């Protein structure tokens, strides 16, 4: 049984990020792996048996609505991360896993310090098709749309590097951040739709952590691979 | 000066026609540059002023509804070509002006998108405004929907006489406090509310039921037993057979009706106007291709796609094609396809399903993850349509859901390989 925790589905659901939940759920179901999705809204407790935690991007106002609730869970989230729980966090949720978000007006908004990253709000928005190369999961394909610039600290490594996109901050070619089984990225799309290898890697890590047999039966991924190839060839 | 502006605009239009183009933006652009005050002057001469229709979804069809109802009494100028920008409005005005510079109309009804509505109304403060809804749409272009709602509030602030709001969309209803014009509402009956989710409700938010009084209210949707839409208009029940299909069009009819009431129209006039509204460009237009009936449906954003999918509730097409392009006008970001739940309408249907357009493969991936079988992925639009037509029986129906640029391309293809079965398009076809 895989338990997928979906953080703040009402507020953090922009740019189709809910699709990541759909992708992981189906890839379990198609293989006969029991799976349940637990939506977590403001004030609701996180399940103790979470295997994978998913969170998406949100509008600025929505991020304000959930901010305090998210930060109040910081210790729990850090403990889960230390314990090997798999996290895939996109855009706004990725930012909130960092130490802080410094707004354009100089206001410091505390994060949860799950990831050693900090984000600075800017007036520029980085928007467009993006794909990144990763060492472990090949090419990840998605779409970026953010005005927060994220800088990585020594406690994380980049998820990948981008050639055509802008990535974490538009400067150092890095995109996303990783520590243990915690992944943060600006790739919408949703990222797992056209990056099936990455999707299976998340499932594999969750199963390994359970001590289960993590040999995942192969699926026919010719369609997502075709879609990825098309997306990579499209204008930004 | 209006005379010169009209002549200039007509000259540009004439030149475009000579080279075989049907220009919407260019004549307006030229006139705007040379005579920036042309549009406000021309509009100020209309006895009943300007009506602006805006919101994320349903603008084109609702604009047509308003214009058709108002035509019961007035000579109506409207931009029904889907060109919803300031320049499109100028082109429309120039094109319909007499050579003496006079605009022989009583009222203008303009469809404007949210961003352009602000720019337009800075130049031409409208007498009346109809605000339909605020939904997420091409966020890579428009930014956040809260920002979109703020744009609509600006438009309401400069409207002088009457503002008609959708009481069921909290972002729209909240705009009541932002205008000095008289505010009235349209809505759907509380028991129908769950069928018309607003943006929050689409993502699991609680159902929001408003008890604001509605000048016009949708009471019942058409069903197989009774094909008519029931509306309450100014405290009178009317039944209308709408040719523009789908629940969202029934909701929009209530909006158009409420707007007409601000002119003092009688419910009977509203009903007879609504009965005459034919589908707008690409919104349920039908074509005959080799003896099969092909219906073209525009999809632009998650809420609109969900609503348009529901036109399949009472239909049984033999084939469905979903054509997704990602050009600038469609939105480069196709992630919105994941905000549409295809399971209720498409899973388990015997319909042959195929995907097309530049993002045909993306669309197929989306459907596959909803456990819906896709028979074919064919990026080429013409091939996809021909293939769908050839696999179904003569007399069968094929429904094509299509994004904006794919729709224009399909429209041209369908006129070439088939013929339209809609009167209005036939007229357009004759223009070179």
PDB file of C-alpha atoms in Angstrom, chain A residues 9-10 13-19 22-23 26-27 29-30 58-61 127 129 143 145 188-190 192-194 196 219-221 223-224 226-227 230-231 234-236, chain B residues 136 139-141 143-147 171 199-200 203-206 326-327 332-336 338-339 343 347 358-362 364-366 368-371 374 377 379:
ATOM      1  CA  UNK A   9      -5.432  20.617  -2.838  1.00  0.00           C
ATOM      2  CA  UNK A  10      -7.818  23.602  -2.579  1.00  0.00           C
ATOM      3  CA  UNK A  13      -3.390  23.490  -7.379  1.00  0.00           C
ATOM      4  CA  UNK A  14      -2.304  25.874 -10.072  1.00  0.00           C
ATOM      5  CA  UNK A  15      -0.939  24.899 -13.511  1.00  0.00           C
ATOM      6  CA  UNK A  16      -2.227  21.353 -13.334  1.00  0.00           C
ATOM      7  CA  UNK A  17       0.078  20.241 -10.532  1.00  0.00           C
ATOM      8  CA  UNK A  18      -2.729  18.022  -9.248  1.00  0.00           C
ATOM      9  CA  UNK A  19      -1.787  15.908 -12.260  1.00  0.00           C
ATOM     10  CA  UNK A  22      -3.111  11.414 -10.825  1.00  0.00           C
ATOM     11  CA  UNK A  23       0.060  10.100 -12.496  1.00  0.00           C
ATOM     12  CA  UNK A  26      -2.517   5.419 -11.856  1.00  0.00           C
ATOM     13  CA  UNK A  27       1.015   4.037 -12.161  1.00  0.00           C
ATOM     14  CA  UNK A  29      -3.086   1.022  -9.925  1.00  0.00           C
ATOM     15  CA  UNK A  30      -1.915  -0.222 -13.311  1.00  0.00           C
ATOM     16  CA  UNK A  58      -0.546  28.322  -5.771  1.00  0.00           C
ATOM     17  CA  UNK A  59      -1.575  31.919  -6.259  1.00  0.00           C
ATOM     18  CA  UNK A  60       0.168  34.431  -3.994  1.00  0.00           C
ATOM     19  CA  UNK A  61      -3.002  34.958  -1.963  1.00  0.00           C
ATOM     20  CA  UNK A 127       7.827  31.816 -17.928  1.00  0.00           C
ATOM     21  CA  UNK A 129       8.627  25.607 -21.682  1.00  0.00           C
ATOM     22  CA  UNK A 143       6.805  24.361 -17.896  1.00  0.00           C
ATOM     23  CA  UNK A 145       6.240  30.126 -14.343  1.00  0.00           C
ATOM     24  CA  UNK A 188       4.896  22.387 -13.809  1.00  0.00           C
ATOM     25  CA  UNK A 189       3.424  20.551 -16.753  1.00  0.00           C
ATOM     26  CA  UNK A 190       2.687  18.569 -14.552  1.00  0.00           C
ATOM     27  CA  UNK A 192       5.460  13.665 -13.960  1.00  0.00           C
ATOM     28  CA  UNK A 193       3.171  13.546 -17.013  1.00  0.00           C
ATOM     29  CA  UNK A 194       6.067  13.672 -19.430  1.00  0.00           C
ATOM     30  CA  UNK A 196       7.683   8.716 -16.437  1.00  0.00           C
ATOM     31  CA  UNK A 219       4.637   0.151 -18.385  1.00  0.00           C
ATOM     32  CA  UNK A 220       4.223   1.254 -21.980  1.00  0.00           C
ATOM     33  CA  UNK A 221       5.541   4.812 -21.832  1.00  0.00           C
ATOM     34  CA  UNK A 223       3.021   8.166 -25.358  1.00  0.00           C
ATOM     35  CA  UNK A 224       4.593  10.258 -22.578  1.00  0.00           C
ATOM     36  CA  UNK A 226       6.483  11.103 -27.546  1.00  0.00           C
ATOM     37  CA  UNK A 227       4.825  14.038 -25.724  1.00  0.00           C
ATOM     38  CA  UNK A 230       7.291  17.246 -28.885  1.00  0.00           C
ATOM     39  CA  UNK A 231       7.437  19.588 -25.876  1.00  0.00           C
ATOM     40  CA  UNK A 234       8.348  23.704 -29.003  1.00  0.00           C
ATOM     41  CA  UNK A 235       9.157  27.433 -28.652  1.00  0.00           C
ATOM     42  CA  UNK A 236       9.692  28.632 -25.135  1.00  0.00           C
TER      43      UNK A 236
ATOM     44  CA  UNK B 136      -8.352  30.423 -14.515  1.00  0.00           C
ATOM     45  CA  UNK B 139      -2.261  31.896 -16.603  1.00  0.00           C
ATOM     46  CA  UNK B 140       0.977  32.223 -18.544  1.00  0.00           C
ATOM     47  CA  UNK B 141      -0.600  35.268 -20.212  1.00  0.00           C
ATOM     48  CA  UNK B 143      -1.360  35.935 -14.372  1.00  0.00           C
ATOM     49  CA  UNK B 144      -3.517  35.104 -11.397  1.00  0.00           C
ATOM     50  CA  UNK B 145      -7.298  35.100 -11.302  1.00  0.00           C
ATOM     51  CA  UNK B 146      -7.349  37.506  -8.339  1.00  0.00           C
ATOM     52  CA  UNK B 147      -5.549  39.948 -10.623  1.00  0.00           C
ATOM     53  CA  UNK B 171     -15.214  37.161  -7.232  1.00  0.00           C
ATOM     54  CA  UNK B 199     -13.105  28.240  -9.607  1.00  0.00           C
ATOM     55  CA  UNK B 200     -12.898  27.359  -5.895  1.00  0.00           C
ATOM     56  CA  UNK B 203     -10.816  22.418  -6.567  1.00  0.00           C
ATOM     57  CA  UNK B 204     -12.833  21.006  -3.719  1.00  0.00           C
ATOM     58  CA  UNK B 205     -13.978  24.221  -2.055  1.00  0.00           C
ATOM     59  CA  UNK B 206     -17.415  24.210  -0.400  1.00  0.00           C
ATOM     60  CA  UNK B 326       0.064  25.456 -28.039  1.00  0.00           C
ATOM     61  CA  UNK B 327       0.604  28.595 -30.106  1.00  0.00           C
ATOM     62  CA  UNK B 332       2.028  27.840 -24.547  1.00  0.00           C
ATOM     63  CA  UNK B 333       1.430  26.014 -21.291  1.00  0.00           C
ATOM     64  CA  UNK B 334      -0.772  22.948 -21.753  1.00  0.00           C
ATOM     65  CA  UNK B 335      -0.788  21.950 -18.071  1.00  0.00           C
ATOM     66  CA  UNK B 336      -4.416  23.156 -17.836  1.00  0.00           C
ATOM     67  CA  UNK B 338      -4.798  18.264 -16.136  1.00  0.00           C
ATOM     68  CA  UNK B 339      -7.389  20.496 -14.460  1.00  0.00           C
ATOM     69  CA  UNK B 343     -13.707  10.572 -16.441  1.00  0.00           C
ATOM     70  CA  UNK B 347     -14.496   6.954 -19.682  1.00  0.00           C
ATOM     71  CA  UNK B 358       0.707  20.174 -31.966  1.00  0.00           C
ATOM     72  CA  UNK B 359       0.096  18.720 -28.503  1.00  0.00           C
ATOM     73  CA  UNK B 360      -1.820  15.642 -29.638  1.00  0.00           C
ATOM     74  CA  UNK B 361       0.537  13.417 -27.666  1.00  0.00           C
ATOM     75  CA  UNK B 362       0.115  15.512 -24.490  1.00  0.00           C
ATOM     76  CA  UNK B 364      -3.400  11.464 -25.311  1.00  0.00           C
ATOM     77  CA  UNK B 365      -1.227  11.156 -22.193  1.00  0.00           C
ATOM     78  CA  UNK B 366      -3.815  13.116 -20.239  1.00  0.00           C
ATOM     79  CA  UNK B 368      -4.599   7.705 -20.750  1.00  0.00           C
ATOM     80  CA  UNK B 369      -4.076   8.752 -17.133  1.00  0.00           C
ATOM     81  CA  UNK B 370      -7.866   9.019 -16.828  1.00  0.00           C
ATOM     82  CA  UNK B 371      -7.999   5.411 -18.104  1.00  0.00           C
ATOM     83  CA  UNK B 374      -7.290   6.780 -27.395  1.00  0.00           C
ATOM     84  CA  UNK B 377      -2.746  10.283 -32.048  1.00  0.00           C
ATOM     85  CA  UNK B 379      -1.055  15.825 -34.932  1.00  0.00           C
TER      86      UNK B 379
END
